[in-house]
PDB file of C-alpha atoms in Angstrom:
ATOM      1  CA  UNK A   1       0.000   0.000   0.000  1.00  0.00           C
ATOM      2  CA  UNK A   2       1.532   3.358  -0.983  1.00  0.00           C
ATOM      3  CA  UNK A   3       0.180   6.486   0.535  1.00  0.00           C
ATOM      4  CA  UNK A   4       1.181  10.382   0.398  1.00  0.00           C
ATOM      5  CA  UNK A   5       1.628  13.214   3.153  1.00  0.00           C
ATOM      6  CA  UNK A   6       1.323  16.608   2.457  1.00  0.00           C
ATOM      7  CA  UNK A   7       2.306  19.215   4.727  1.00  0.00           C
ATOM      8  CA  UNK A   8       1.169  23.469   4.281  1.00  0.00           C
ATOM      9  CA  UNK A   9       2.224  26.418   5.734  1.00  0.00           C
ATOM     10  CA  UNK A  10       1.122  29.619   5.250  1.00  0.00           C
ATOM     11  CA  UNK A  11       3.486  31.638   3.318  1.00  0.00           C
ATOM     12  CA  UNK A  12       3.933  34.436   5.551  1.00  0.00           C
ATOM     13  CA  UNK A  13       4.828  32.252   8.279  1.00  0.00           C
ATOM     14  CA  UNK A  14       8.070  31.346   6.024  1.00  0.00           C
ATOM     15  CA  UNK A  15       8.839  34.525   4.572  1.00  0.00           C
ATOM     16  CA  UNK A  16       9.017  35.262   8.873  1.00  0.00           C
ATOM     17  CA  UNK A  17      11.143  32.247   8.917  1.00  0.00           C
ATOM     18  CA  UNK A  18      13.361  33.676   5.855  1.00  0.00           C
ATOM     19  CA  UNK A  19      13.729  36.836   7.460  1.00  0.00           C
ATOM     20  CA  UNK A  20      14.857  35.890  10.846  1.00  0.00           C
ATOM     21  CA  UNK A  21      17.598  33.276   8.838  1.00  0.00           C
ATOM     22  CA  UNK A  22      18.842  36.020   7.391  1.00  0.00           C
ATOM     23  CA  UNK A  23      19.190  38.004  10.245  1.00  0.00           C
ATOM     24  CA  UNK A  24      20.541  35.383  12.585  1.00  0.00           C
ATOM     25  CA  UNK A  25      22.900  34.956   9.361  1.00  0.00           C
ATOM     26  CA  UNK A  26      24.008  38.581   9.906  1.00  0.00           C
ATOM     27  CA  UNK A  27      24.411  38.590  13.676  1.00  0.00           C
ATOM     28  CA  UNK A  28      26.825  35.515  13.489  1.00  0.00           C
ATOM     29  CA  UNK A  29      28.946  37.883  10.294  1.00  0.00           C
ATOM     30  CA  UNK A  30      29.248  40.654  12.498  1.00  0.00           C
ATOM     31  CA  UNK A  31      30.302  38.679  15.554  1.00  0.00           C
ATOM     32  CA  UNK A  32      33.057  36.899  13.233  1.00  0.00           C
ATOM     33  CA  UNK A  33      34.014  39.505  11.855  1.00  0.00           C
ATOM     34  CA  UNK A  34      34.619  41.282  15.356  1.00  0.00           C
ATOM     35  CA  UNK A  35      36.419  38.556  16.598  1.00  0.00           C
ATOM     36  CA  UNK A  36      38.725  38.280  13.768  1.00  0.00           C
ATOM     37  CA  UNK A  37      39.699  42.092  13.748  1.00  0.00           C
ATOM     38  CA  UNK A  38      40.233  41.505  17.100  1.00  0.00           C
ATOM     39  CA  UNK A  39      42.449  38.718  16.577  1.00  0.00           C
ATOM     40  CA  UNK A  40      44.726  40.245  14.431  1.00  0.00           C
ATOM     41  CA  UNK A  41      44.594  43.707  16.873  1.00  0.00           C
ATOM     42  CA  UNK A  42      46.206  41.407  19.722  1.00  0.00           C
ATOM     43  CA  UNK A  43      48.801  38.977  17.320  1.00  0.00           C
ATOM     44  CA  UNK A  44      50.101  42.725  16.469  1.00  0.00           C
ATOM     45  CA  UNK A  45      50.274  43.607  20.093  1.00  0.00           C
ATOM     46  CA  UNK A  46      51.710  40.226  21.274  1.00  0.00           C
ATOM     47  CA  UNK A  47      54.698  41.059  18.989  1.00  0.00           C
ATOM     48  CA  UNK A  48      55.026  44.592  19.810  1.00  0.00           C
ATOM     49  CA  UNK A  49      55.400  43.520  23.432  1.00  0.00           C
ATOM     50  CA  UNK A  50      57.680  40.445  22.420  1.00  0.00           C
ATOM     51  CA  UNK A  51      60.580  43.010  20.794  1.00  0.00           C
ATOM     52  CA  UNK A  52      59.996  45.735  23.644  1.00  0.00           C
ATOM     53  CA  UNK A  53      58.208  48.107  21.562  1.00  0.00           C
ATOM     54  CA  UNK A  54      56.094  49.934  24.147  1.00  0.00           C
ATOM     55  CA  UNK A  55      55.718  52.900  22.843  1.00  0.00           C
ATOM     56  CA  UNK A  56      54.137  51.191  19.496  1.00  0.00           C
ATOM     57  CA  UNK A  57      52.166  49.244  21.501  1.00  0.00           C
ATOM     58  CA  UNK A  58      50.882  52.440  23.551  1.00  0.00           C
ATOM     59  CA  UNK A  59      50.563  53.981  20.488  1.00  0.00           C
ATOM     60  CA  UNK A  60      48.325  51.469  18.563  1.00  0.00           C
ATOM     61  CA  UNK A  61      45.825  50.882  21.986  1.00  0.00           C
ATOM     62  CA  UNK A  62      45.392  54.616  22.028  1.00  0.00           C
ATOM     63  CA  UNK A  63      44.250  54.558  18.271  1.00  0.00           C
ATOM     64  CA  UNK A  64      42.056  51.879  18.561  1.00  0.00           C
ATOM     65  CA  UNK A  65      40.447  53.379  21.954  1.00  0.00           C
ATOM     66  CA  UNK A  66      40.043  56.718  20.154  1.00  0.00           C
ATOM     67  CA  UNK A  67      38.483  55.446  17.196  1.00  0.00           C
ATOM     68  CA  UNK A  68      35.881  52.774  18.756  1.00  0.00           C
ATOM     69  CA  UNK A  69      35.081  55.468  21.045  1.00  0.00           C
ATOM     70  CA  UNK A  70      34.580  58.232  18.545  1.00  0.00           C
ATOM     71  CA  UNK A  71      32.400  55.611  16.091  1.00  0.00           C
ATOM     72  CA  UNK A  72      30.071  54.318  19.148  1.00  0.00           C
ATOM     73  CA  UNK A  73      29.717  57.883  20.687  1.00  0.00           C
ATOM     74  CA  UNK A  74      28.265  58.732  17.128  1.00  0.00           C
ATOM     75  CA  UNK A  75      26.054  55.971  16.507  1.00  0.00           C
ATOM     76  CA  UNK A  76      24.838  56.600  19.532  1.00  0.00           C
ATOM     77  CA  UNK A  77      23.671  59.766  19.274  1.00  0.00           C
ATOM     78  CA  UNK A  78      22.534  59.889  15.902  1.00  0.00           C
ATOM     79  CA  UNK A  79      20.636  56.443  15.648  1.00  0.00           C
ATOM     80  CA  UNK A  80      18.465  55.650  18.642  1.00  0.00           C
ATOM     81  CA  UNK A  81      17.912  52.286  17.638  1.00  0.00           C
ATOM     82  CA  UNK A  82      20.296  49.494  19.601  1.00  0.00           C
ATOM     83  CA  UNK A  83      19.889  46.872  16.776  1.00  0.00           C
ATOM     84  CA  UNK A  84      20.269  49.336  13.693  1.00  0.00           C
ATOM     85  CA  UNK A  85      23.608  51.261  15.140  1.00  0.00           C
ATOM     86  CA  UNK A  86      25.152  47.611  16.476  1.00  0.00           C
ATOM     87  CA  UNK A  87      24.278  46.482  12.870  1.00  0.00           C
ATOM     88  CA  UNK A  88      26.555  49.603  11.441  1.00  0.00           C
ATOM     89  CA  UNK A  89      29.403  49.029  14.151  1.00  0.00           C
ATOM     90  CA  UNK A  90      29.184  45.605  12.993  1.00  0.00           C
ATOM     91  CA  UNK A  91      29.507  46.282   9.903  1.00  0.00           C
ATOM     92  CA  UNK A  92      31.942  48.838   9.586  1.00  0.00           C
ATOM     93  CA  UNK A  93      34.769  46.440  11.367  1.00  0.00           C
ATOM     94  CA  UNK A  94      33.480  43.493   8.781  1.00  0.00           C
ATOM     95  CA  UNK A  95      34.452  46.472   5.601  1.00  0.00           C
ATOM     96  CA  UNK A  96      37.685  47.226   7.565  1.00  0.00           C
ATOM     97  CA  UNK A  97      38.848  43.287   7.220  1.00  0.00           C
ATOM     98  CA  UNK A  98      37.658  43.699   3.379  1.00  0.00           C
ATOM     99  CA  UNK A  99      40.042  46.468   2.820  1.00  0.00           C
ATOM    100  CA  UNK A 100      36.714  48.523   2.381  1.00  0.00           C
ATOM    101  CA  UNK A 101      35.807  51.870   4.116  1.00  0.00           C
ATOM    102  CA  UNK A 102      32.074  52.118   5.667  1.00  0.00           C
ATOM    103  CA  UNK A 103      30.892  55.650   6.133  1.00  0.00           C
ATOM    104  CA  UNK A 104      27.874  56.798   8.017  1.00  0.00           C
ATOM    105  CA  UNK A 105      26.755  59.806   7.187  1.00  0.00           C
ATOM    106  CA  UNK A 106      27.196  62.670   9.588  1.00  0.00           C
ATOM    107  CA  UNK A 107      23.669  63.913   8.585  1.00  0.00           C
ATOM    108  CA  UNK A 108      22.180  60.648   9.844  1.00  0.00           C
ATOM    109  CA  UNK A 109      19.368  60.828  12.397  1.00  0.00           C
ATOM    110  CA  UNK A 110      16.782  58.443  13.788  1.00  0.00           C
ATOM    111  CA  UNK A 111      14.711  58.395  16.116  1.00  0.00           C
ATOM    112  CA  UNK A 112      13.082  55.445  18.473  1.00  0.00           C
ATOM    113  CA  UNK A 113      11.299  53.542  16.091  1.00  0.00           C
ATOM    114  CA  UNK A 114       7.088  53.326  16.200  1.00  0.00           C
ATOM    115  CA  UNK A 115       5.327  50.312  17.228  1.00  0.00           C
ATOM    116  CA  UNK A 116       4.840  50.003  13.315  1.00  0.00           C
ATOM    117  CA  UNK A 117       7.918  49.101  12.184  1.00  0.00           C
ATOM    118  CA  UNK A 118       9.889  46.623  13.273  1.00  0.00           C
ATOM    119  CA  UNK A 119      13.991  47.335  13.939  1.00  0.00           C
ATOM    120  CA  UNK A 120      14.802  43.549  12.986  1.00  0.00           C
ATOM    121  CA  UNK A 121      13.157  44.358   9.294  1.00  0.00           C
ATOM    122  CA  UNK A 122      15.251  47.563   9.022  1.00  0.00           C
ATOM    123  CA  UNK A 123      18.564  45.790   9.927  1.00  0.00           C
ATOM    124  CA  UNK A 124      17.696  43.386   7.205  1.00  0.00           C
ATOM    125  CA  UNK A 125      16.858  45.591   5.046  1.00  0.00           C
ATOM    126  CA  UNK A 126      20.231  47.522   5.363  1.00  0.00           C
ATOM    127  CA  UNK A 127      21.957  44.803   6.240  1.00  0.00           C
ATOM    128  CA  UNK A 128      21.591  43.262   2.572  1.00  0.00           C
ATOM    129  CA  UNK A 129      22.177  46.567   0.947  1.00  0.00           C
ATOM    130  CA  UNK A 130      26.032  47.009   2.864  1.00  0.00           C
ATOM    131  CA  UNK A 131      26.300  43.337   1.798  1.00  0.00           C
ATOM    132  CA  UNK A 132      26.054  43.689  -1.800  1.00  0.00           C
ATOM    133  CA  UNK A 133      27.438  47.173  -2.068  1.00  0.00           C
ATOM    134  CA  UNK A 134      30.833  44.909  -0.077  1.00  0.00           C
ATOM    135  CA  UNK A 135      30.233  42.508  -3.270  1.00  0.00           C
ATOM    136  CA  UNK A 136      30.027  45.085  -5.959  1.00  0.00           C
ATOM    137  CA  UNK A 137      32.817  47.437  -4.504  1.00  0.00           C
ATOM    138  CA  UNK A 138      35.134  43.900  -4.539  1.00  0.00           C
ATOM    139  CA  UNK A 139      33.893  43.322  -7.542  1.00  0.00           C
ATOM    140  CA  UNK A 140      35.246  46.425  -8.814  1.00  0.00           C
ATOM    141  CA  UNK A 141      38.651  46.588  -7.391  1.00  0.00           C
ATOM    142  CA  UNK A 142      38.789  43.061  -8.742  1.00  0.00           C
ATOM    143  CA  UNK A 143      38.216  44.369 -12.595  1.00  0.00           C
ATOM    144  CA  UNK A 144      40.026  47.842 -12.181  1.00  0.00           C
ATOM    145  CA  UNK A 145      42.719  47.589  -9.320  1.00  0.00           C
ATOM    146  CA  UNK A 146      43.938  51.111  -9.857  1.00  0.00           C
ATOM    147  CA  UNK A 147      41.083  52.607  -9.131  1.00  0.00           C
ATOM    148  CA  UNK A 148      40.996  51.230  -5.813  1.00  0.00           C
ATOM    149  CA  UNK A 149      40.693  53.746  -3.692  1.00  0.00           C
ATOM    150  CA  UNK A 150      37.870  55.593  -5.241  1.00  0.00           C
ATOM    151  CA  UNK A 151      36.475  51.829  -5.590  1.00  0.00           C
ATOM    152  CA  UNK A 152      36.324  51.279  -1.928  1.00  0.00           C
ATOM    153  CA  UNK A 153      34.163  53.293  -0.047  1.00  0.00           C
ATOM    154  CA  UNK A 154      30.367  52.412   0.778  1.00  0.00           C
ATOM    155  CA  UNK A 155      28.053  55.152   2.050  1.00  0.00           C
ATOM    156  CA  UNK A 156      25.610  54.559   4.097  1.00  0.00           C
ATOM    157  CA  UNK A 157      22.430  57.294   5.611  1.00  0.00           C
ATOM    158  CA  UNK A 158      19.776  57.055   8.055  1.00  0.00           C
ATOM    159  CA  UNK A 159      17.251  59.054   8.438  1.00  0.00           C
ATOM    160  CA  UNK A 160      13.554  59.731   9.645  1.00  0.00           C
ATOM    161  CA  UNK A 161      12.535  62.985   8.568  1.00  0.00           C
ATOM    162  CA  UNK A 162       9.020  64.107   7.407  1.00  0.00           C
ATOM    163  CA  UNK A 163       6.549  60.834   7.515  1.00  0.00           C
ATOM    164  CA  UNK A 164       9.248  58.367   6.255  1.00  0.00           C
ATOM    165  CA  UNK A 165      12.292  56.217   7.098  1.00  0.00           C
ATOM    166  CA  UNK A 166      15.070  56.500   4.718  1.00  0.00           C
ATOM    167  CA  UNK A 167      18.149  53.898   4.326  1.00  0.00           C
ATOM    168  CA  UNK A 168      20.316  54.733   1.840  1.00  0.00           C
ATOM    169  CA  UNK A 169      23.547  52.923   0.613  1.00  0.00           C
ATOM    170  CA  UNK A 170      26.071  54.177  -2.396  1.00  0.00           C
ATOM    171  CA  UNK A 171      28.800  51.899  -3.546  1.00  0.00           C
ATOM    172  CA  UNK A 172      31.276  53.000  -5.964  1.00  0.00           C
ATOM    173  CA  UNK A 173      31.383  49.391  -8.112  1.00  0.00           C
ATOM    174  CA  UNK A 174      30.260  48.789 -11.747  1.00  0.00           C
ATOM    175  CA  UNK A 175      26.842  49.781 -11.642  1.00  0.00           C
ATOM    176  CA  UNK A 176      23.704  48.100 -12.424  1.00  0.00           C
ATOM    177  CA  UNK A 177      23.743  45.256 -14.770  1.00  0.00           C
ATOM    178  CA  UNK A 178      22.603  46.483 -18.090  1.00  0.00           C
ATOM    179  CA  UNK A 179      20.715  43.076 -19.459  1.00  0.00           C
ATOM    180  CA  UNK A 180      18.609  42.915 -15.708  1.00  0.00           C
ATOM    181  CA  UNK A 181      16.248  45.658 -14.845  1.00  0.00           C
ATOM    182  CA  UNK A 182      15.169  46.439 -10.923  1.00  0.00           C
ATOM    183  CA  UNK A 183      12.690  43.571 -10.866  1.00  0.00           C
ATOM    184  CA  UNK A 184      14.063  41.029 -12.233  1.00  0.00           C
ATOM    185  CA  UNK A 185      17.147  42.030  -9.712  1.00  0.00           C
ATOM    186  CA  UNK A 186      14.486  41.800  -6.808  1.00  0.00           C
ATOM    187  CA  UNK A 187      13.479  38.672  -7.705  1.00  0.00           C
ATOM    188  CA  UNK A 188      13.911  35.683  -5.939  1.00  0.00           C
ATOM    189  CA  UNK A 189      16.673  33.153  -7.368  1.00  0.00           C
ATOM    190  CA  UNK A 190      17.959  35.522  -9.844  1.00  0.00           C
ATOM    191  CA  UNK A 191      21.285  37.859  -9.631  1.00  0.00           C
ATOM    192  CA  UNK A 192      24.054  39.635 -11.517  1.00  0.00           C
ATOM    193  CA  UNK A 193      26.241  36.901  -9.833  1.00  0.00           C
ATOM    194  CA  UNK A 194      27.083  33.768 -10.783  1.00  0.00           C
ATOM    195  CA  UNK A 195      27.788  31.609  -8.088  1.00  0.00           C
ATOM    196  CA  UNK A 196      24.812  29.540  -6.572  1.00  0.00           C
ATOM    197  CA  UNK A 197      22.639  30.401  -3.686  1.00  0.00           C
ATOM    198  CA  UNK A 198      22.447  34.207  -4.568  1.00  0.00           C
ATOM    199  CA  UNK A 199      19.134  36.375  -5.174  1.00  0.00           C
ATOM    200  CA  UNK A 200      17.671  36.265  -1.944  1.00  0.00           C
ATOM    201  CA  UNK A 201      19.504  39.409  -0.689  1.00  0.00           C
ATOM    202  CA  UNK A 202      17.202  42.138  -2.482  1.00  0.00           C
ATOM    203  CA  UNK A 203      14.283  39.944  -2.917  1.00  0.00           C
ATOM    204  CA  UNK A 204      13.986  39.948   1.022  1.00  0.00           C
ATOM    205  CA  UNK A 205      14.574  43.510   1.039  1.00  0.00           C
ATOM    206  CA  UNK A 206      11.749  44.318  -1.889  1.00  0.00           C
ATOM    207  CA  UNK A 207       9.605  41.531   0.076  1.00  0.00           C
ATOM    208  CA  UNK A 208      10.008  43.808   3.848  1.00  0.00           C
ATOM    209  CA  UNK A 209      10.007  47.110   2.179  1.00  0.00           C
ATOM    210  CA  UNK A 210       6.104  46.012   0.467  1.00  0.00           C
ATOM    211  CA  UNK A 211       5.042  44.656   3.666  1.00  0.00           C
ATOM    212  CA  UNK A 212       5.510  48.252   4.826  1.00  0.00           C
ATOM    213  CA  UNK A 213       3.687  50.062   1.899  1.00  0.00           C
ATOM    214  CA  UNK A 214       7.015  51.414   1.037  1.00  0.00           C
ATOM    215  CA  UNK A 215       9.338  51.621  -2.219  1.00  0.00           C
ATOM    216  CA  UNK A 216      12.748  50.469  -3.164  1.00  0.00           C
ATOM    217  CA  UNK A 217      15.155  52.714  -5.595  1.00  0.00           C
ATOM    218  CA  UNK A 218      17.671  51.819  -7.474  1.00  0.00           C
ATOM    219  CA  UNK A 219      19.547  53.686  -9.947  1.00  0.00           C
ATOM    220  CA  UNK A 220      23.118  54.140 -11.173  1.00  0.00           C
ATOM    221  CA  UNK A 221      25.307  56.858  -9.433  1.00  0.00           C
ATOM    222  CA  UNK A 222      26.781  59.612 -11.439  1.00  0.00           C
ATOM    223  CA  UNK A 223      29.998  58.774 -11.467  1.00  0.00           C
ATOM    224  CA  UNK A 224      30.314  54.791 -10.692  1.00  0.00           C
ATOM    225  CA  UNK A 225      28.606  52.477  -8.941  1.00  0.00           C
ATOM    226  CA  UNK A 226      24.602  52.411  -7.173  1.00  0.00           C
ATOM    227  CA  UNK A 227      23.262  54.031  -5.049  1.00  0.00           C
ATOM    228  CA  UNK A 228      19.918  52.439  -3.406  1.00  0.00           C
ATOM    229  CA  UNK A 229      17.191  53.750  -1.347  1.00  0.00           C
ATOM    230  CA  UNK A 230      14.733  52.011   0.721  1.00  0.00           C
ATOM    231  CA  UNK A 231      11.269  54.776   1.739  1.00  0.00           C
ATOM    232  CA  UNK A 232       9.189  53.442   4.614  1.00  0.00           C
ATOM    233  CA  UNK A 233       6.764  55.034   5.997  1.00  0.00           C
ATOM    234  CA  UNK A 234       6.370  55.771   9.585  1.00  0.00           C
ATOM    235  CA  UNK A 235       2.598  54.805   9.792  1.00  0.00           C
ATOM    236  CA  UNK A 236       2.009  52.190   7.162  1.00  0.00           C
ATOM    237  CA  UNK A 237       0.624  54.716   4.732  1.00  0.00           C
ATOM    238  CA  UNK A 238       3.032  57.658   2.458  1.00  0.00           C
TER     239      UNK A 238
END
């Protein structure tokens, strides 16, 4: 006797479980990527202390104090949000092991989030933009190594003025693909990349930023690269 089980789930309830996969995915990046920089901090300090250079070693702890300090002090005072600025310190040590430079913009502001939205959808949201503009700036340097430094930055703003949240990211790599338009890049399964298990980045980030009533922007920057921008709005409705 053969038989046959079938087994439903409603789809929302795995988009939820896509979502928080990909945000468990991004906790565990940021922590490695933490713990690596650190890593490297102290092998550089075990050796300064090994040939009796104290000085250097003073020298490098002070620069390293002054500059965590001087990135959390900010974060904290222009995003209000724990999850959304530990998401940016996160990610600005995980672009300092990629030879990359994360900036936040000094402009940034936000606010304690409403009830509405949800500050795990927003660090998802963001989270996959900083990850591919990391892919498409490395993709860059890759093709054109001597433009490098003007290759290498990612910019990244926060803000909730007027009625909406804005993210915006701005990488300096090759642009949007010119044979796939916005939607077919926001579509599940398919991406300008070749290897496997890509796609899901910005179709989880159009998938939140509907769920919200809100829009998704993508267009090539003047000079290189994209710059994308994410509109949500406070209450549900623009």
């Amino acid at each position: 006797m053969v038989g046959a089980v079938s087994s439903f789930r409603r789809r929302d309830e795995i988009s939820e479980l896509t979502d928080q996969l990909s945000q468990t995915k991004a906790y565990a990046e940021m922590l490695r990527s933490q713990t690596h920089e650190h890593r490297n901090k102290l092998n550089t300090i075990s050796g300064l202390v090994q040939m009796g250079e104290v000085d250097a070693v003073q020298n490098l702890i002070g620069q390293e104090t002054a500059h965590y300090q001087s990135l959390i002090e900010f974060l904290r005072e222009t995003v209000k949000d724990p999850l959304i600025a530990g998401m940016l310190l996160g990610k600005t040590e995980r672009a300092r092991e990629l030879g990359l430079t994360l900036t936040v913009d000094e402009e940034s502001r936000l606010e304690p989030l409403d009830d509405s939205i949800n500050a795990d959808d927003l660090v998802t949201i963001l989270g996959n933009l900083i990850d591919n503009a990391f892919e498409a700036s490395l993709s860059a340097i890759k093709q054109t190594p001597n433009q490098r430094p003007e290759r290498s930055t990612v910019d990244v703003s926060v803000s909730d003025f007027g009625n909406e949240v804005i993210l915006e990211v701005i990488d300096r790599g090759c642009g949007l693909p010119q044979h796939l338009d916005v939607d077919a890049l926001t579509t599940r399964g398919v991406s300008s990349k070749s290897a496997q298990n890509r796609g899901v980045g910005l179709f989880l980030v159009k998938q939140l930023t509907e769920r919200y009533q809100g829009q998704l922007e993508m267009i090539d920057n003047d000079t290189m690269g994209t710059r994308v921008t994410v509109y949500i709005p406070k209450d549900g409705l623009v």
